[in-house]
Coordinates of C-alpha atoms in Angstrom, one line a residue:
X5 CA 0.0 0.0 0.1
X6 CA 1.4 3.5 -0.8
X7 CA 0.5 7.1 -1.4
X8 CA -1.4 8.4 -3.5
X9 CA -4.6 6.6 -3.1
X10 CA -8.1 6.9 -4.3
X11 CA -9.0 8.9 -1.1
X12 CA -7.4 11.8 -2.3
X13 CA -9.6 12.2 -5.3
X14 CA -12.8 13.2 -3.6
X15 CA -11.1 16.1 -1.5
X16 CA -9.0 17.3 -4.4
X17 CA -12.1 17.6 -6.6
X18 CA -14.0 19.7 -3.8
X19 CA -11.1 22.0 -3.4
X20 CA -11.2 22.4 -7.1
X21 CA -14.7 23.0 -7.4
X22 CA -14.6 25.6 -4.6
X23 CA -12.2 27.6 -6.5
X24 CA -9.3 27.2 -3.9
X25 CA -5.8 28.2 -5.0
X26 CA -4.5 24.6 -6.0
X27 CA -1.2 25.3 -8.1
X28 CA -0.5 21.6 -7.9
X29 CA -3.0 18.6 -8.6
X30 CA -0.9 15.7 -7.5
X31 CA -3.4 12.8 -8.3
X32 CA -0.8 10.0 -9.9
X33 CA -1.9 6.4 -9.0
X34 CA -5.2 7.2 -7.6
X35 CA -7.2 4.6 -9.4
X36 CA -9.3 7.2 -11.0
X37 CA -10.2 5.2 -14.2
X38 CA -12.1 6.2 -17.2
X39 CA -15.3 6.3 -14.9
X40 CA -13.9 8.8 -12.6
X41 CA -11.9 11.3 -14.8
X42 CA -14.9 13.3 -15.9
X43 CA -15.4 14.3 -12.2
X44 CA -11.9 15.5 -12.2
X45 CA -11.8 17.4 -15.4
X46 CA -14.9 19.2 -14.8
X47 CA -13.4 21.7 -12.0
X48 CA -10.3 21.7 -13.8
X49 CA -11.8 23.5 -16.6
X50 CA -13.1 26.4 -14.4
X51 CA -10.5 26.5 -11.6
X52 CA -8.1 29.3 -12.7
X53 CA -5.2 28.7 -10.3
X54 CA -4.0 25.1 -11.4
X55 CA -0.7 25.1 -12.7
X56 CA 0.5 21.4 -12.5
X57 CA -1.6 18.4 -13.2
X58 CA -0.2 15.0 -12.6
X59 CA -2.6 12.1 -13.6
X60 CA 0.0 9.4 -14.5
X61 CA -0.9 5.7 -14.0
X62 CA -4.8 6.1 -13.5
X63 CA -6.0 3.9 -16.1
X64 CA -7.8 6.6 -18.0
X65 CA -7.6 5.1 -21.6
X66 CA -8.7 7.2 -24.8
X67 CA -11.8 8.4 -23.0
X68 CA -9.8 10.0 -20.1
X69 CA -7.5 11.6 -22.9
X70 CA -10.5 13.1 -24.2
X71 CA -11.8 14.6 -21.2
X72 CA -8.5 16.1 -20.6
X73 CA -8.3 17.5 -24.1
X74 CA -11.5 19.6 -23.1
X75 CA -9.6 20.9 -20.2
X76 CA -6.7 21.9 -22.5
X77 CA -9.3 24.0 -24.8
X78 CA -10.5 26.0 -22.1
X79 CA -7.7 26.2 -19.3
X80 CA -5.6 29.4 -19.5
X81 CA -3.4 28.5 -16.5
X82 CA -2.3 25.0 -16.8
X83 CA 1.4 24.8 -17.4
X84 CA 2.4 21.1 -16.8
X85 CA 0.4 18.0 -17.7
X86 CA 1.4 14.4 -17.2
X87 CA -0.6 11.5 -18.5
X88 CA 2.2 8.9 -18.4
X89 CA 1.1 5.3 -18.4
X90 CA -2.5 5.7 -19.1
X91 CA -2.9 3.7 -22.3
X92 CA -4.5 6.5 -24.2
X93 CA -3.5 5.1 -27.4
X94 CA -4.0 6.6 -30.9
X95 CA -7.4 8.0 -30.3
X96 CA -6.7 9.8 -27.1
X97 CA -3.6 11.3 -28.9
X98 CA -5.8 12.6 -31.6
X99 CA -7.9 14.6 -29.2
X100 CA -5.0 16.0 -27.3
X101 CA -3.5 16.9 -30.6
X102 CA -6.5 18.9 -31.5
X103 CA -6.6 20.7 -28.1
X104 CA -3.0 21.6 -28.5
X105 CA -3.7 23.3 -31.8
X106 CA -5.7 25.9 -30.0
X107 CA -4.0 25.9 -26.6
X108 CA -1.6 28.8 -25.8
X109 CA -0.4 28.3 -22.5
X110 CA 0.9 24.6 -21.8
X111 CA 4.4 24.0 -21.6
X112 CA 5.2 20.5 -20.8
X113 CA 3.3 17.5 -21.8
X114 CA 4.0 14.1 -20.6
X115 CA 2.9 11.2 -22.6
X116 CA 5.1 8.4 -21.7
X117 CA 4.2 4.6 -21.9
X118 CA 0.7 5.3 -23.6
X119 CA 0.8 2.6 -26.5
X120 CA 0.5 5.5 -28.9
X121 CA 1.3 4.0 -32.3
X122 CA 2.9 5.7 -35.2
X123 CA -0.2 7.2 -36.5
X124 CA -1.2 8.8 -33.0
X125 CA 2.4 10.1 -32.7
X126 CA 2.4 11.6 -36.2
X127 CA -0.9 13.5 -35.3
X128 CA 0.8 15.2 -32.1
X129 CA 3.7 15.9 -34.2
X130 CA 1.4 17.8 -36.6
X131 CA -0.1 19.7 -33.6
X132 CA 3.1 21.3 -32.8
X133 CA 3.3 23.0 -36.2
X134 CA 0.5 25.6 -34.9
X135 CA 1.2 25.3 -31.2
X136 CA 4.0 27.8 -30.1
X137 CA 4.1 27.2 -26.3
X138 CA 4.9 23.7 -25.5
X139 CA 8.8 23.4 -24.9
X140 CA 8.9 19.9 -23.4
X141 CA 7.3 17.0 -25.0
X142 CA 7.6 13.3 -23.5
X143 CA 6.8 10.5 -26.0
X144 CA 9.1 7.9 -24.7
X145 CA 8.0 4.1 -24.2
X146 CA 5.3 4.4 -27.1
X147 CA 5.2 2.9 -30.5
X148 CA 6.6 5.6 -32.8
X149 CA 8.3 4.7 -35.8
X150 CA 10.1 5.8 -39.0
X151 CA 7.0 7.5 -40.2
X152 CA 6.8 9.4 -37.0
X153 CA 10.4 10.4 -37.4
X154 CA 9.7 11.8 -40.8
X155 CA 6.6 13.7 -39.5
X156 CA 8.4 15.0 -36.5
X157 CA 11.4 16.2 -38.6
X158 CA 8.9 18.2 -40.7
X159 CA 7.7 19.9 -37.4
X160 CA 11.2 20.5 -36.1
X161 CA 11.9 22.5 -39.3
X162 CA 9.0 24.6 -38.3
X163 CA 8.7 24.6 -34.5
X164 CA 11.0 27.3 -32.9
X165 CA 9.6 26.7 -29.3
X166 CA 10.2 23.0 -28.7
X167 CA 13.3 22.7 -26.5
X168 CA 13.4 19.0 -24.9
X169 CA 12.1 16.1 -27.0
X170 CA 12.3 12.6 -25.4
X171 CA 11.5 10.0 -28.0
X172 CA 13.3 7.1 -26.0
X173 CA 12.4 3.4 -26.1
X174 CA 10.1 3.7 -29.4
X175 CA 10.9 1.9 -32.7
X176 CA 12.6 4.9 -34.6
X177 CA 15.2 3.1 -36.8
X178 CA 17.6 4.8 -39.2
X179 CA 15.2 6.5 -41.8
X180 CA 13.4 8.0 -38.9
X181 CA 16.5 9.1 -37.3
X182 CA 18.0 10.6 -40.6
X183 CA 14.8 12.7 -41.1
X184 CA 15.1 14.1 -37.6
X185 CA 18.9 14.7 -37.8
X186 CA 18.3 16.7 -41.2
X187 CA 15.9 18.7 -39.7
X188 CA 17.7 19.5 -36.7
X189 CA 20.5 21.0 -38.9
X190 CA 18.3 24.0 -39.1
X191 CA 16.4 23.9 -35.8
X192 CA 17.4 26.5 -33.3
X193 CA 15.3 25.9 -30.3
X194 CA 15.9 22.1 -29.3
X195 CA 18.6 21.8 -26.6
X196 CA 17.8 18.2 -25.6
X197 CA 17.0 15.2 -27.9
X198 CA 16.6 11.7 -26.3
X199 CA 16.6 8.7 -28.7
X200 CA 18.0 6.0 -26.3
X201 CA 16.5 2.6 -27.0
X202 CA 15.6 2.8 -30.5
X203 CA 17.3 1.4 -33.4
X204 CA 19.0 4.1 -35.2
X205 CA 22.2 2.2 -35.9
X206 CA 25.5 3.5 -37.2
X207 CA 23.4 5.1 -40.3
X208 CA 21.3 7.1 -37.9
X209 CA 24.4 7.8 -35.9
X210 CA 26.2 9.1 -38.9
X211 CA 23.5 11.6 -39.9
X212 CA 23.3 12.6 -36.4
X213 CA 27.0 13.4 -36.4
X214 CA 26.6 15.5 -39.6
X215 CA 24.1 17.5 -37.9
X216 CA 26.3 18.3 -35.1
X217 CA 28.6 20.3 -37.6
X218 CA 25.8 22.6 -38.3
X219 CA 23.4 22.6 -35.2
X220 CA 24.7 25.3 -32.7
X221 CA 22.0 24.9 -29.7
X222 CA 21.8 21.2 -29.0
X223 CA 23.2 20.5 -25.4
X224 CA 22.5 16.9 -24.9
X225 CA 22.2 14.1 -27.2
X226 CA 21.1 10.7 -25.8
X227 CA 21.4 7.6 -28.0
X228 CA 22.2 4.6 -25.8
X229 CA 21.0 1.3 -26.6
X230 CA 21.1 1.8 -30.2
X231 CA 23.4 -0.9 -31.8
X232 CA 26.2 1.6 -32.4
X233 CA 29.7 0.2 -33.3
X234 CA 33.0 1.8 -33.8
X235 CA 32.0 3.1 -37.3
X236 CA 29.2 5.4 -35.6
X237 CA 31.8 6.2 -32.9
X238 CA 34.1 7.2 -35.7
X239 CA 31.6 9.4 -37.0
X240 CA 30.9 11.2 -33.8
X241 CA 34.6 11.6 -32.9
X242 CA 35.0 13.4 -36.1
X243 CA 32.6 16.1 -35.6
X244 CA 33.2 16.7 -31.6
X245 CA 36.4 18.9 -32.6
X246 CA 34.3 21.3 -34.7
X247 CA 31.2 21.4 -32.3
X248 CA 31.3 23.9 -29.4
X249 CA 27.7 23.5 -28.1
X250 CA 27.1 19.9 -27.0
X251 CA 27.3 19.3 -23.4
X252 CA 26.2 15.8 -22.9
X253 CA 26.8 12.9 -25.3
X254 CA 25.2 9.6 -24.1
X255 CA 26.3 6.4 -26.1
X256 CA 26.2 4.0 -23.5
X257 CA 25.2 0.3 -24.0
X258 CA 26.2 0.0 -27.6
X259 CA 28.9 -1.7 -29.2
X260 CA 31.8 0.5 -29.1
X261 CA 35.4 -1.2 -28.6
X262 CA 38.7 0.1 -27.6
X263 CA 39.0 1.3 -31.5
X264 CA 35.9 3.5 -31.1
X265 CA 37.0 4.6 -27.7
X266 CA 40.2 5.7 -29.1
X267 CA 39.1 8.0 -31.6
X268 CA 36.3 9.5 -29.0
X269 CA 39.5 10.1 -26.7
X270 CA 41.6 11.7 -29.3
X271 CA 38.5 14.1 -30.0
X272 CA 38.2 15.0 -26.3
X273 CA 41.7 16.4 -26.5
X274 CA 40.2 19.2 -29.1
X275 CA 36.7 19.5 -28.0
X276 CA 35.9 22.3 -25.4
X277 CA 32.3 21.9 -24.7
X278 CA 31.3 18.3 -23.5
X279 CA 30.9 18.2 -20.1
X280 CA 29.3 14.7 -19.6
X281 CA 30.4 11.6 -21.6
X282 CA 28.6 8.1 -20.9
X283 CA 30.5 5.0 -22.4
X284 CA 29.1 2.5 -20.0
X285 CA 28.1 -0.9 -21.1
X286 CA 30.4 -0.8 -24.3
X287 CA 33.4 -3.0 -24.6
X288 CA 36.3 -0.3 -24.6
X289 CA 38.2 -2.7 -22.2
X290 CA 41.7 -1.5 -20.7
X291 CA 43.3 0.0 -23.8
X292 CA 40.0 2.0 -24.3
X293 CA 40.2 3.1 -20.7
X294 CA 44.0 4.2 -21.1
X295 CA 43.2 6.3 -24.3
X296 CA 40.4 8.0 -22.4
X297 CA 42.9 8.5 -19.4
X298 CA 45.5 10.0 -21.8
X299 CA 42.7 12.6 -22.9
X300 CA 42.0 13.4 -19.3
X301 CA 45.5 14.6 -19.1
X302 CA 44.8 17.3 -21.6
X303 CA 40.9 18.0 -21.6
X304 CA 39.8 20.8 -19.3
X305 CA 36.1 20.6 -19.6
X306 CA 34.8 17.0 -19.0
X307 CA 33.3 16.9 -15.7
X308 CA 31.5 13.4 -15.5
X309 CA 32.5 10.5 -17.1
X310 CA 30.6 7.0 -16.8
X311 CA 32.8 3.7 -17.9
X312 CA 30.9 1.2 -15.9
X313 CA 30.7 -2.6 -17.4
X314 CA 33.4 -2.3 -19.6
X315 CA 36.1 -4.5 -18.5
X316 CA 38.9 -2.1 -18.1
X317 CA 40.3 -4.1 -15.1
X318 CA 43.4 -3.2 -13.2
X319 CA 45.5 -1.7 -16.1
X320 CA 42.6 0.5 -17.0
X321 CA 42.0 1.7 -13.3
X322 CA 45.7 2.5 -13.0
X323 CA 45.5 4.7 -16.0
X324 CA 42.5 6.6 -14.7
X325 CA 44.2 6.8 -11.5
X326 CA 47.1 8.5 -13.1
X327 CA 44.9 10.9 -15.0
X328 CA 43.0 11.8 -11.8
X329 CA 46.2 12.7 -10.1
X330 CA 46.6 15.5 -12.6
X331 CA 43.1 16.2 -13.8
X332 CA 41.4 19.4 -12.1
X333 CA 37.9 19.2 -13.9
X334 CA 36.5 15.9 -13.5
X335 CA 33.9 15.8 -10.5
X336 CA 32.1 12.4 -11.3
X337 CA 33.6 9.1 -12.4
X338 CA 31.6 5.6 -12.7
X339 CA 34.0 2.8 -12.8
X340 CA 31.4 0.2 -11.4
X341 CA 31.4 -3.6 -12.7
X342 CA 34.8 -3.5 -14.3
X343 CA 36.7 -6.0 -12.2
X344 CA 39.4 -3.7 -11.1
X345 CA 40.1 -5.6 -8.0
X346 CA 42.0 -5.0 -4.9
X347 CA 45.0 -3.6 -7.2
X348 CA 42.6 -1.4 -9.0
X349 CA 41.3 0.0 -5.7
X350 CA 45.0 0.6 -4.5
X351 CA 45.5 3.0 -7.6
X352 CA 42.1 4.7 -7.1
X353 CA 43.1 5.2 -3.5
X354 CA 46.2 6.7 -4.7
X355 CA 44.2 9.2 -7.0
X356 CA 41.9 10.0 -4.1
X357 CA 44.9 11.3 -2.0
X358 CA 46.2 13.8 -4.8
X359 CA 42.9 14.7 -6.5
X360 CA 41.4 18.0 -5.6
X361 CA 38.0 18.2 -7.6
X362 CA 36.5 14.5 -7.8
X363 CA 33.2 14.6 -5.7
X364 CA 31.5 11.2 -7.1
X365 CA 33.0 8.0 -7.4
X366 CA 31.0 4.6 -8.4
X367 CA 33.0 1.5 -7.8
X368 CA 30.4 -1.1 -7.0
X369 CA 30.8 -4.6 -8.2
X370 CA 34.4 -4.7 -8.6
X371 CA 35.4 -7.2 -6.5
X372 CA 37.4 -5.3 -4.1
X373 CA 37.0 -8.1 -1.4
X374 CA 39.6 -7.4 1.7
X375 CA 42.6 -5.1 0.5
X376 CA 40.7 -2.9 -1.7
X377 CA 38.6 -1.3 0.8
X378 CA 41.5 -0.8 3.2
X379 CA 43.1 1.2 0.5
X380 CA 40.1 3.3 -0.2
X381 CA 39.4 3.9 3.6
X382 CA 43.2 5.1 4.2
X383 CA 42.5 7.7 1.4
X384 CA 39.1 8.8 2.9
X385 CA 41.1 9.9 6.0
X386 CA 42.9 12.5 4.3
X387 CA 40.7 13.3 1.1
X388 CA 38.7 16.6 1.5
X389 CA 36.6 16.6 -1.6
X390 CA 34.7 13.3 -2.3
X391 CA 31.1 13.7 -1.3
X392 CA 29.6 10.4 -2.8
X393 CA 31.3 6.9 -2.6
X394 CA 29.4 3.9 -4.0
X395 CA 31.0 0.6 -3.2
X396 CA 28.0 -1.6 -3.3
X397 CA 28.5 -5.4 -4.0
X398 CA 32.1 -5.8 -3.4
X399 CA 32.1 -8.8 -0.7
X400 CA 33.8 -6.2 1.9
X401 CA 33.1 -7.9 5.1
X402 CA 32.8 -6.7 8.5
X403 CA 36.6 -6.7 9.3
X404 CA 37.1 -4.3 6.5
X405 CA 34.0 -2.3 7.0
X406 CA 35.9 -1.2 10.5
X407 CA 38.6 0.5 8.2
X408 CA 35.9 2.4 6.5
X409 CA 34.3 3.3 9.9
X410 CA 37.6 4.6 11.4
X411 CA 37.7 6.7 8.1
X412 CA 34.1 8.1 8.6
X413 CA 35.1 9.2 12.0
X414 CA 37.6 11.5 10.7
X415 CA 36.5 12.4 7.3
X416 CA 34.7 15.6 6.9
X417 CA 33.3 16.1 3.3
X418 CA 31.6 12.6 2.5
X419 CA 27.8 12.8 2.3
X420 CA 26.7 9.4 0.8
X421 CA 28.3 6.3 1.6
X422 CA 26.8 3.1 -0.2
X423 CA 27.7 -0.3 1.1
X424 CA 24.8 -2.5 0.1
X425 CA 25.4 -6.3 -0.6
X426 CA 28.8 -6.4 1.4
X427 CA 28.3 -9.0 4.3
X428 CA 28.6 -6.4 6.7
X429 CA 26.5 -8.3 9.5
X430 CA 26.0 -7.0 13.0
X431 CA 29.9 -6.5 13.6
X432 CA 30.2 -4.2 10.7
X433 CA 26.8 -2.3 11.8
X434 CA 28.1 -1.9 15.3
X435 CA 31.4 -0.2 13.7
X436 CA 29.4 2.1 11.6
X437 CA 27.3 3.0 14.4
X438 CA 30.3 4.1 16.6
X439 CA 31.4 6.1 13.7
X440 CA 28.1 8.0 13.4
X441 CA 28.2 8.9 17.1
X442 CA 31.0 11.2 15.9
X443 CA 30.8 11.9 12.3
X444 CA 28.8 15.4 11.3
X445 CA 28.9 15.3 7.7
X446 CA 27.3 11.9 6.5
X447 CA 23.8 12.3 5.2
X448 CA 23.0 8.9 3.5
X449 CA 24.2 5.4 4.7
X450 CA 23.0 2.5 2.5
X451 CA 23.3 -1.0 4.2
X452 CA 20.6 -2.8 2.0
X453 CA 21.3 -6.7 1.9
X454 CA 24.0 -7.0 4.6
X455 CA 22.7 -9.6 7.1
X456 CA 22.1 -7.0 9.5
X457 CA 20.0 -8.4 12.4
X458 CA 18.7 -7.4 15.9
X459 CA 22.1 -6.5 17.6
X460 CA 23.2 -4.5 14.5
X461 CA 19.9 -2.4 14.6
X462 CA 20.1 -1.9 18.2
X463 CA 23.5 -0.4 17.7
X464 CA 22.3 1.8 14.9
X465 CA 19.3 3.0 17.2
X466 CA 22.0 4.2 19.8
X467 CA 23.7 6.0 17.1
X468 CA 20.7 7.8 15.7
X469 CA 20.0 9.0 19.2
X470 CA 23.1 11.0 19.1
X471 CA 23.8 11.8 15.4
X472 CA 22.0 14.8 14.1
X473 CA 23.2 15.0 10.5
X474 CA 22.2 11.6 8.8
X475 CA 19.2 12.0 6.5
X476 CA 18.7 8.5 5.0
X477 CA 19.2 5.1 6.3
X478 CA 18.6 2.2 4.0
X479 CA 18.1 -1.3 5.8
X480 CA 15.9 -3.0 3.5
X481 CA 16.2 -6.8 3.0
X482 CA 18.2 -7.5 6.2
X483 CA 17.0 -9.5 9.3
X484 CA 16.4 -6.9 12.1
X485 CA 13.3 -8.6 13.1
X486 CA 10.8 -7.5 16.0
X487 CA 13.5 -6.9 18.5
X488 CA 15.6 -4.7 16.0
X489 CA 12.2 -2.9 14.9
X490 CA 11.5 -2.2 18.3
X491 CA 15.1 -0.6 18.9
X492 CA 14.7 1.6 15.9
X493 CA 11.2 2.8 16.8
X494 CA 13.3 4.5 19.8
X495 CA 15.3 6.4 17.3
X496 CA 12.3 7.4 15.5
X497 CA 10.8 9.0 18.5
X498 CA 13.8 11.3 19.3
X499 CA 15.8 11.7 16.1
X500 CA 14.7 14.8 14.4
X501 CA 16.9 14.9 11.3
X502 CA 16.2 11.5 9.7
X503 CA 13.9 12.0 6.9
X504 CA 14.1 8.7 4.9
X505 CA 14.1 5.2 6.4
X506 CA 13.9 2.0 4.3
X507 CA 13.2 -1.2 6.4
X508 CA 11.4 -3.4 3.6
X509 CA 11.6 -7.4 4.0
X510 CA 13.0 -7.6 7.5
X511 CA 10.3 -9.6 9.2
X512 CA 9.6 -7.1 11.6
X513 CA 6.5 -8.9 13.1
X514 CA 3.4 -7.5 14.6
X515 CA 5.2 -5.9 17.8
X516 CA 8.1 -4.3 15.8
X517 CA 5.3 -2.7 13.2
X518 CA 3.2 -1.3 16.1
X519 CA 6.3 0.3 17.9
X520 CA 7.5 1.8 14.7
X521 CA 3.8 3.2 14.0
X522 CA 3.4 4.4 17.3
X523 CA 6.8 6.3 17.1
X524 CA 5.9 8.1 13.9
X525 CA 2.9 9.5 15.8
X526 CA 5.2 11.6 17.7
X527 CA 7.9 12.0 14.8
X528 CA 7.7 15.0 12.8
X529 CA 10.8 14.6 10.5
X530 CA 10.5 11.3 8.6
X531 CA 8.9 12.0 5.2
X532 CA 9.6 8.7 3.4
X533 CA 9.1 5.1 4.9
X534 CA 9.3 1.7 3.3
X535 CA 8.0 -1.3 5.1
X536 CA 7.0 -3.4 2.1
X537 CA 7.3 -7.0 2.4
X538 CA 6.8 -7.1 6.4
X539 CA 3.2 -8.8 6.3
X540 CA 2.0 -5.7 8.8
X541 CA -1.3 -6.4 10.7
X542 CA -4.4 -4.5 9.5
X543 CA -4.2 -2.5 12.5
X544 CA -0.6 -1.1 11.8
X545 CA -1.7 -0.4 8.4
X546 CA -4.8 1.8 9.3
X547 CA -2.4 3.7 11.8
X548 CA 0.3 4.2 9.1
X549 CA -2.3 5.2 6.6
X550 CA -3.9 7.7 9.1
X551 CA -0.5 9.2 9.8
X552 CA 0.4 9.5 6.2
X553 CA -2.8 11.5 5.5
X554 CA -3.3 13.6 8.7
X555 CA 0.3 14.7 9.5
X556 CA 3.1 16.2 7.6
X557 CA 6.9 15.9 7.7
X558 CA 8.9 18.9 8.6
X559 CA 12.5 18.9 7.0
X560 CA 15.2 21.3 8.1
X561 CA 17.0 23.0 5.2
X562 CA 20.7 22.0 5.4
X563 CA 22.8 24.9 7.0
X564 CA 24.5 25.8 3.7
X565 CA 21.3 26.6 2.1
X566 CA 20.3 28.8 5.2
X567 CA 23.5 30.7 4.5
X568 CA 22.4 31.0 1.0
X569 CA 19.0 32.2 2.1
X570 CA 20.5 34.9 4.4
X571 CA 22.8 36.1 1.4
X572 CA 19.7 36.6 -0.8
X573 CA 17.6 38.2 2.1
X574 CA 20.3 40.9 3.0
X575 CA 20.7 43.6 0.5
X576 CA 24.4 44.1 1.2
X577 CA 25.6 40.7 1.2
X578 CA 27.5 40.2 -2.1
X579 CA 28.3 43.8 -2.5
X580 CA 30.4 44.4 0.5
X581 CA 33.1 41.5 0.9
X582 CA 33.3 42.1 4.7
X583 CA 29.6 41.6 5.2
X584 CA 28.7 38.0 6.4
X585 CA 25.9 36.0 8.0
X586 CA 27.3 37.1 11.6
X587 CA 26.5 40.6 11.2
X588 CA 22.9 40.2 10.3
X589 CA 20.2 41.7 12.6
X590 CA 18.2 39.5 14.9
X591 CA 15.0 39.7 12.9
X592 CA 16.6 38.7 9.8
X593 CA 18.2 35.7 11.4
X594 CA 14.8 34.6 12.8
X595 CA 13.2 35.1 9.5
X596 CA 15.9 32.5 8.1
X597 CA 15.3 30.2 11.0
X598 CA 11.7 30.3 10.2
X599 CA 12.2 29.5 6.6
X600 CA 14.7 26.9 7.1
X601 CA 11.9 24.1 8.1
X602 CA 9.9 23.1 5.2
X603 CA 6.6 20.8 5.7
X604 CA 5.9 18.0 3.1
X605 CA 3.4 15.2 2.6
X606 CA 4.6 11.9 3.8
X607 CA 5.0 8.8 1.7
X608 CA 4.8 5.4 3.3
X609 CA 4.9 2.2 1.7
X610 CA 3.7 -0.9 3.3

């Protein structure tokens, strides 16, 4: 059971009918169906305050789309509309297209996963030739094909307002991609084009590459999962030195080998615009990683590099580590599932001791085992920039968790630590709990699937009663059972900073579930809770449902945002270099404190 539920629909309809100032209408997954959509649509036509409507996953079908189309014809306030996952099909798309031809206020339309065929998608494309306000269109996960690609190409050549076009997971092949690419040559508005999970192949990629020579506005091109091989990579590499607008290139999960990676790497030495390059799930291997590493020694613009699932092994890891010791622009690196082993981990640890810019490092599934985590832990003791570390699924074990825990005690910058699937057990949970008692920066700790039992949960409870910085704790798929749940209920009662707690599939039993529900009655900070797979008794489900519907979670804005708020409120800050938060008058400081706690609806899954 999870929010939103059908019980939300009636009160929202009443509020809309009363003319209340409802800027947002969040009714996704509310079981509205085609029998209830008319009741929702009726007040939407008249309420002039509504800006954003979310009706995703409601089984609206064609009839529901027709009802919402009537709203679009009349509403002058609606800016964002989500109808994702409603099976509106071609007939529903036709009705929406007719409405779009006269609507002059909608900005964003989300129609993902609606079983709209080629004809229906073509009709939507045609409507955008007269509509001049929609700037974001999501048509991903439908059944658009090459005919639609041709039709959308004609639209793109005429439309000058569309900025984001998501056509992922359709059936667009090379012919459709060619039509889109040729139209994009003269388009000056689209900044993001998503074509992932189609079948554009090397032929479509070649035309996209030619487009990049002429187009000066496209910033993001996503073409992952498109059976692109070294031939397509060659064409992209040839154009990158001549394009100075593209900032993100996603060619993950294709068939690019070390040959294609070498050409792309060479292009990076001359390109000065690409900030994010996604190459995960190809076959660049160690040699390809070495060439990319060489590019990092020269390139000064790349900020994010994804190389997961590429079999780069230890040699590739060493090359990347060497580059990181010199590179000063990369902030995020994903090397997951590359079999780098403990030797590769030692190289990355060396990089962390010298690098001054890397903030995110993903190393999950790399068989680091025993020695690898020790090297990483040692580096964390002195590193002052890394904020996100993912070492899920590395068979670390409790003895090596001690090294990581010791590092967390003294580390003052790490915000997120992902340790799922690492055989941490109760011993490791105790080490981490002790570290949390003194650590003042970690905000997210993920211990999913770690064989943590009652004792480990009890230790974490004690830590949470002292720690006031952790925001998220993930403990799903462990074995904390009733005793562990009762212990954590104590933390829920007294901790005022934790806002997300995941305890799915923990066999917490009736007593554990009841204690958690009772604790939530007095807790005002937990916004998101997962208790799925725990077979909760009816009484507890009713308690949780009542708490979710009748109370709010109050989340404190982090201190750095409070300082930013102070700077925004004070007229002199920014102009006087000597003026800082400490000199603000008392009334302004109190205003900041009042604004630093945000109320939000709670989401409980059970």
